[in-house]
Structures are given as structure tokens and as C-alpha cells.
PDB file of C-alpha atoms in Angstrom:
ATOM      1  CA  MET A   1       0.022  -0.014   0.018  1.00 82.00           C
ATOM      2  CA  ARG A   2       1.149   3.508  -0.859  1.00 96.00           C
ATOM      3  CA  VAL A   3      -1.491   5.260   1.272  1.00 98.00           C
ATOM      4  CA  SER A   4      -3.035   5.327   4.686  1.00 98.00           C
ATOM      5  CA  ILE A   5      -6.271   6.687   6.058  1.00 98.00           C
ATOM      6  CA  ARG A   6      -7.073   8.718   9.087  1.00 97.00           C
ATOM      7  CA  GLU A   7      -9.776  11.004  10.427  1.00 97.00           C
ATOM      8  CA  PRO A   8      -9.209  14.705   9.678  1.00 98.00           C
ATOM      9  CA  ARG A   9      -7.935  17.193  12.140  1.00 97.00           C
ATOM     10  CA  SER A  10      -8.281  20.937  12.330  1.00 97.00           C
ATOM     11  CA  THR A  11      -4.582  21.266  11.344  1.00 97.00           C
ATOM     12  CA  ASP A  12      -5.559  19.681   7.921  1.00 97.00           C
ATOM     13  CA  ALA A  13      -7.656  22.767   6.869  1.00 97.00           C
ATOM     14  CA  GLU A  14      -4.846  24.338   4.831  1.00 97.00           C
ATOM     15  CA  ALA A  15      -3.724  21.145   3.105  1.00 97.00           C
ATOM     16  CA  HIS A  16      -7.400  20.312   2.312  1.00 97.00           C
ATOM     17  CA  HIS A  17      -8.046  23.828   0.928  1.00 97.00           C
ATOM     18  CA  ASP A  18      -4.927  23.599  -1.279  1.00 97.00           C
ATOM     19  CA  ALA A  19      -5.792  20.161  -2.533  1.00 97.00           C
ATOM     20  CA  VAL A  20      -9.341  21.226  -3.453  1.00 97.00           C
ATOM     21  CA  MET A  21      -8.126  24.375  -5.234  1.00 97.00           C
ATOM     22  CA  ARG A  22      -5.596  22.349  -7.239  1.00 97.00           C
ATOM     23  CA  SER A  23      -8.460  20.015  -8.254  1.00 97.00           C
ATOM     24  CA  VAL A  24     -11.230  22.494  -9.152  1.00 96.00           C
ATOM     25  CA  GLU A  25     -11.275  21.472 -12.873  1.00 95.00           C
ATOM     26  CA  HIS A  26     -11.343  17.764 -11.785  1.00 93.00           C
ATOM     27  CA  LEU A  27     -14.094  18.191  -9.153  1.00 94.00           C
ATOM     28  CA  SER A  28     -16.408  20.912 -10.442  1.00 93.00           C
ATOM     29  CA  PRO A  29     -18.382  18.881 -13.024  1.00 92.00           C
ATOM     30  CA  TRP A  30     -19.562  16.474 -10.264  1.00 94.00           C
ATOM     31  CA  ASN A  31     -19.565  18.182  -6.930  1.00 91.00           C
ATOM     32  CA  PRO A  32     -19.636  21.717  -5.423  1.00 90.00           C
ATOM     33  CA  VAL A  33     -16.088  22.888  -5.004  1.00 93.00           C
ATOM     34  CA  GLU A  34     -15.778  23.762  -1.203  1.00 93.00           C
ATOM     35  CA  PRO A  35     -12.143  24.275  -0.288  1.00 96.00           C
ATOM     36  CA  ASP A  36     -13.038  25.603   3.160  1.00 96.00           C
ATOM     37  CA  VAL A  37     -15.571  22.919   4.213  1.00 95.00           C
ATOM     38  CA  LEU A  38     -13.199  20.948   6.460  1.00 96.00           C
ATOM     39  CA  PRO A  39     -13.894  22.905   9.664  1.00 96.00           C
ATOM     40  CA  GLU A  40     -17.692  22.325   9.153  1.00 96.00           C
ATOM     41  CA  LEU A  41     -17.084  18.581   8.415  1.00 96.00           C
ATOM     42  CA  LEU A  42     -15.157  18.290  11.719  1.00 97.00           C
ATOM     43  CA  ARG A  43     -18.058  19.917  13.601  1.00 97.00           C
ATOM     44  CA  ARG A  44     -20.522  17.437  12.039  1.00 97.00           C
ATOM     45  CA  GLN A  45     -18.513  14.224  12.828  1.00 97.00           C
ATOM     46  CA  GLY A  46     -20.484  11.788  14.932  1.00 95.00           C
ATOM     47  CA  ALA A  47     -22.706   8.756  14.732  1.00 95.00           C
ATOM     48  CA  GLY A  48     -24.191   9.693  11.297  1.00 97.00           C
ATOM     49  CA  LEU A  49     -21.138  11.026   9.564  1.00 98.00           C
ATOM     50  CA  ARG A  50     -17.485   9.933   9.526  1.00 98.00           C
ATOM     51  CA  THR A  51     -14.786  11.450   7.291  1.00 98.00           C
ATOM     52  CA  PHE A  52     -11.518   9.889   6.344  1.00 98.00           C
ATOM     53  CA  LEU A  53      -8.537  11.479   4.575  1.00 98.00           C
ATOM     54  CA  ILE A  54      -6.480   9.399   2.250  1.00 98.00           C
ATOM     55  CA  ILE A  55      -2.832  10.264   2.746  1.00 98.00           C
ATOM     56  CA  ASN A  56       0.102   9.498   0.301  1.00 98.00           C
ATOM     57  CA  ASP A  57       2.660   7.777   2.554  1.00 97.00           C
ATOM     58  CA  GLU A  58       5.672   8.857   0.634  1.00 96.00           C
ATOM     59  CA  ASP A  59       5.134  12.692   0.800  1.00 96.00           C
ATOM     60  CA  GLY A  60       2.206  13.150   3.223  1.00 97.00           C
ATOM     61  CA  GLY A  61       0.101  14.696   0.461  1.00 97.00           C
ATOM     62  CA  LEU A  62      -3.660  14.562   0.497  1.00 98.00           C
ATOM     63  CA  VAL A  63      -4.831  11.934  -2.078  1.00 98.00           C
ATOM     64  CA  GLY A  64      -8.493  12.309  -1.348  1.00 97.00           C
ATOM     65  CA  LYS A  65     -11.378  12.605   1.134  1.00 97.00           C
ATOM     66  CA  CYS A  66     -14.117  10.000   1.815  1.00 98.00           C
ATOM     67  CA  ASN A  67     -17.318  10.667   3.734  1.00 97.00           C
ATOM     68  CA  VAL A  68     -19.347   7.888   5.151  1.00 98.00           C
ATOM     69  CA  ALA A  69     -22.703   9.650   5.582  1.00 98.00           C
ATOM     70  CA  ASN A  70     -26.221   8.710   6.532  1.00 97.00           C
ATOM     71  CA  ILE A  71     -24.937   6.070   8.834  1.00 98.00           C
ATOM     72  CA  VAL A  72     -27.881   4.101  10.330  1.00 97.00           C
ATOM     73  CA  LEU A  73     -27.140   1.419  12.841  1.00 94.00           C
ATOM     74  CA  ALA A  74     -29.544  -0.983  14.653  1.00 94.00           C
ATOM     75  CA  ARG A  75     -31.018  -3.507  12.123  1.00 94.00           C
ATOM     76  CA  PHE A  76     -29.944  -1.518   9.035  1.00 95.00           C
ATOM     77  CA  ARG A  77     -26.234  -0.915   9.737  1.00 97.00           C
ATOM     78  CA  ASN A  78     -25.803   0.975   6.420  1.00 98.00           C
ATOM     79  CA  GLY A  79     -23.765   4.035   5.256  1.00 98.00           C
ATOM     80  CA  ALA A  80     -23.273   6.001   2.056  1.00 98.00           C
ATOM     81  CA  LEU A  81     -19.807   6.493   0.586  1.00 98.00           C
ATOM     82  CA  GLY A  82     -18.955   9.742  -1.144  1.00 96.00           C
ATOM     83  CA  TYR A  83     -15.412  10.508  -2.271  1.00 97.00           C
ATOM     84  CA  ASP A  84     -13.211  13.088  -3.909  1.00 96.00           C
ATOM     85  CA  SER A  85      -9.728  12.547  -5.372  1.00 96.00           C
ATOM     86  CA  TYR A  86      -7.141  15.329  -5.598  1.00 97.00           C
ATOM     87  CA  VAL A  87      -4.640  16.377  -8.166  1.00 96.00           C
ATOM     88  CA  PRO A  88      -1.809  15.264  -8.575  1.00 96.00           C
ATOM     89  CA  TYR A  89      -2.669  11.856  -7.178  1.00 97.00           C
ATOM     90  CA  ASN A  90      -5.838  11.217  -9.223  1.00 93.00           C
ATOM     91  CA  GLY A  91      -5.429   8.435 -11.812  1.00 92.00           C
ATOM     92  CA  THR A  92      -2.470   6.910  -9.948  1.00 95.00           C
ATOM     93  CA  GLY A  93      -4.463   4.115  -8.170  1.00 96.00           C
ATOM     94  CA  ARG A  94      -3.848   5.622  -4.770  1.00 97.00           C
ATOM     95  CA  MET A  95      -7.537   6.590  -4.387  1.00 97.00           C
ATOM     96  CA  THR A  96      -8.597   3.002  -5.000  1.00 97.00           C
ATOM     97  CA  GLU A  97      -6.086   1.803  -2.375  1.00 97.00           C
ATOM     98  CA  GLY A  98      -7.412   4.356   0.105  1.00 98.00           C
ATOM     99  CA  LEU A  99     -10.989   3.537  -0.506  1.00 98.00           C
ATOM    100  CA  ARG A 100     -10.261  -0.164   0.069  1.00 97.00           C
ATOM    101  CA  LEU A 101      -8.933   0.858   3.464  1.00 97.00           C
ATOM    102  CA  VAL A 102     -12.077   2.922   4.167  1.00 98.00           C
ATOM    103  CA  VAL A 103     -14.336   0.031   3.217  1.00 98.00           C
ATOM    104  CA  ASP A 104     -12.353  -2.332   5.412  1.00 97.00           C
ATOM    105  CA  ARG A 105     -12.808   0.158   8.293  1.00 97.00           C
ATOM    106  CA  CYS A 106     -16.557   0.426   7.549  1.00 97.00           C
ATOM    107  CA  PHE A 107     -17.163  -3.307   7.610  1.00 97.00           C
ATOM    108  CA  ALA A 108     -14.829  -4.051  10.555  1.00 96.00           C
ATOM    109  CA  ALA A 109     -16.456  -4.699  13.859  1.00 93.00           C
ATOM    110  CA  GLU A 110     -16.466  -2.001  16.492  1.00 91.00           C
ATOM    111  CA  PRO A 111     -14.408  -0.577  18.153  1.00 88.00           C
ATOM    112  CA  ARG A 112     -11.744  -0.722  15.404  1.00 89.00           C
ATOM    113  CA  GLY A 113     -14.343  -0.277  12.662  1.00 95.00           C
ATOM    114  CA  LEU A 114     -17.815   1.116  12.102  1.00 97.00           C
ATOM    115  CA  GLY A 115     -19.536  -2.274  12.205  1.00 97.00           C
ATOM    116  CA  LEU A 116     -21.567  -1.631   9.142  1.00 98.00           C
ATOM    117  CA  HIS A 117     -23.274  -4.358   7.189  1.00 97.00           C
ATOM    118  CA  ARG A 118     -24.035  -2.477   3.944  1.00 98.00           C
ATOM    119  CA  LEU A 119     -22.431   0.400   1.949  1.00 98.00           C
ATOM    120  CA  GLU A 120     -23.933   2.405  -0.859  1.00 98.00           C
ATOM    121  CA  ILE A 121     -22.307   4.628  -3.536  1.00 98.00           C
ATOM    122  CA  SER A 122     -24.362   6.989  -5.674  1.00 98.00           C
ATOM    123  CA  VAL A 123     -22.686   8.425  -8.787  1.00 97.00           C
ATOM    124  CA  GLN A 124     -23.789  10.652 -11.613  1.00 97.00           C
ATOM    125  CA  PRO A 125     -23.945   8.491 -14.726  1.00 97.00           C
ATOM    126  CA  ASP A 126     -21.528  10.650 -16.768  1.00 96.00           C
ATOM    127  CA  ASN A 127     -18.865  10.530 -14.039  1.00 96.00           C
ATOM    128  CA  LEU A 128     -17.202   7.614 -15.675  1.00 95.00           C
ATOM    129  CA  ARG A 129     -14.179   7.532 -13.327  1.00 94.00           C
ATOM    130  CA  SER A 130     -16.372   7.271 -10.211  1.00 96.00           C
ATOM    131  CA  VAL A 131     -18.625   4.636 -11.910  1.00 97.00           C
ATOM    132  CA  ALA A 132     -15.388   2.736 -12.648  1.00 96.00           C
ATOM    133  CA  MET A 133     -14.220   3.189  -8.960  1.00 96.00           C
ATOM    134  CA  ALA A 134     -17.392   1.647  -7.625  1.00 97.00           C
ATOM    135  CA  LYS A 135     -17.090  -1.267  -9.965  1.00 96.00           C
ATOM    136  CA  ARG A 136     -13.411  -1.699  -9.262  1.00 96.00           C
ATOM    137  CA  LEU A 137     -14.140  -1.922  -5.607  1.00 96.00           C
ATOM    138  CA  GLY A 138     -16.620  -4.645  -6.253  1.00 96.00           C
ATOM    139  CA  PHE A 139     -19.869  -2.761  -5.675  1.00 98.00           C
ATOM    140  CA  ARG A 140     -22.787  -4.157  -7.594  1.00 97.00           C
ATOM    141  CA  HIS A 141     -25.111  -1.896  -9.640  1.00 98.00           C
ATOM    142  CA  GLU A 142     -28.541  -1.654  -7.940  1.00 97.00           C
ATOM    143  CA  GLY A 143     -30.334   0.912  -9.954  1.00 97.00           C
ATOM    144  CA  PHE A 144     -30.927   4.379 -11.367  1.00 98.00           C
ATOM    145  CA  SER A 145     -32.430   7.227  -9.426  1.00 97.00           C
ATOM    146  CA  PRO A 146     -33.585  10.192 -11.483  1.00 98.00           C
ATOM    147  CA  ARG A 147     -33.058  13.684 -10.006  1.00 97.00           C
ATOM    148  CA  MET A 148     -31.658  12.125  -6.810  1.00 97.00           C
ATOM    149  CA  LEU A 149     -29.400  14.896  -5.493  1.00 95.00           C
ATOM    150  CA  TYR A 150     -29.287  18.668  -5.859  1.00 95.00           C
ATOM    151  CA  ILE A 151     -25.696  19.466  -6.955  1.00 93.00           C
ATOM    152  CA  ASN A 152     -24.327  22.559  -8.727  1.00 92.00           C
ATOM    153  CA  ASP A 153     -27.801  24.196  -9.034  1.00 93.00           C
ATOM    154  CA  ALA A 154     -29.643  21.268 -10.532  1.00 96.00           C
ATOM    155  CA  TRP A 155     -31.205  17.941  -9.665  1.00 97.00           C
ATOM    156  CA  ARG A 156     -28.841  15.221 -10.803  1.00 97.00           C
ATOM    157  CA  ASP A 157     -29.577  11.614 -11.771  1.00 98.00           C
ATOM    158  CA  HIS A 158     -27.487   8.920 -10.058  1.00 98.00           C
ATOM    159  CA  GLU A 159     -26.509   5.348 -10.606  1.00 98.00           C
ATOM    160  CA  ARG A 160     -26.625   3.460  -7.310  1.00 98.00           C
ATOM    161  CA  PHE A 161     -24.136   0.776  -6.294  1.00 98.00           C
ATOM    162  CA  ALA A 162     -24.020  -1.270  -3.051  1.00 98.00           C
ATOM    163  CA  MET A 163     -22.113  -3.986  -1.268  1.00 98.00           C
ATOM    164  CA  THR A 164     -22.653  -6.025   1.955  1.00 98.00           C
ATOM    165  CA  ALA A 165     -19.991  -7.057   4.413  1.00 97.00           C
ATOM    166  CA  GLU A 166     -20.315 -10.704   3.192  1.00 96.00           C
ATOM    167  CA  GLU A 167     -19.294  -9.617  -0.340  1.00 95.00           C
ATOM    168  CA  TRP A 168     -16.220  -7.706   0.850  1.00 96.00           C
ATOM    169  CA  PRO A 169     -13.064  -9.825   0.624  1.00 87.00           C
ATOM    170  CA  GLY A 170     -11.252  -7.691   3.293  1.00 65.00           C
ATOM    171  CA  VAL A 171     -13.496  -8.817   6.243  1.00 54.00           C
TER     172      VAL A 171
END
């Protein structure tokens, strides 16, 4: 592995800002570009939202960010993965490595992991790189949701992918 994952800290705000600004062209077709969102994400961390930074081990650079949102425990034990990769690491395979670590953490039993049973990924159909990522990680296609999320001033269609812990080879 060339990467590691960890929860964000307030001291990551500048590195996150710089990574997002370097990646505006890469991110803007699919997500709002929010270089200063990290302090707000830190305030919102809790039972329903966990954020992980993917760090390049060689130089300490920020490869990407993954949110595990809409976490519901009890009988559902489900969460939704959302992710952004950052220049210059995008397209190098490091984001895939990092997301594998995040999925491992999601499916691992508590207290080391989140103890989830199911994960979902929703991707805009034209975001071919993110669709490929979901498939590369082994998520199965579950369906199409028209006008699912309001992103960049419009309701956007999404393809939905999912996986259960039994399907994940890392657990």
C-alpha cells in the first residue's frame, strides 16, 4: 500500500484547501467545490457522519477525502460513501487503495471499525471515473435514481451501487 487513512484534524484545513483548489477542474463537474468545508465537516462528525482523509505515505500529500454519511445502525447498519480525489494523485491508483482501506474500516467490527453491514455509492452516470471506481471496488449496480441529489444548481440523476460485508473480501 502507498497510502494510509485517518480521520481529519483541524490542522488539515490548509492542506485540504490547497488540494481542493488544485483540483477545481477535476471536481467541479460532479460536486460543489468547497475548499473551506473541512472545519464544518469536523463539527458534524458523529454517529451519522465519519470522514476519512487518504494520505500519500511517501510525501504526506492529500490523495482524497471520503465521507461515510447517512450512517444508520440497529438492524440496518448502512452507510453511504462519497469521495473526492485530488490532483496530482488522481489517476495513480492511490484513491482505489485508500477507498479499500475505508471500506475495510466500515465493515470491521467495532471498536476498530464502524460495524456496518451495507455500503452504498451513488454516482452521476456521466462521471465515468467514479462509476469505474465503484465497480473496481466490487460494488454491484442496484439501480438508477432520477433527479436524486441537488448538486451545482440542478437535480442530478445517479446510478446506485451497493455491497454487503459478506461480499467484501477484506472482512
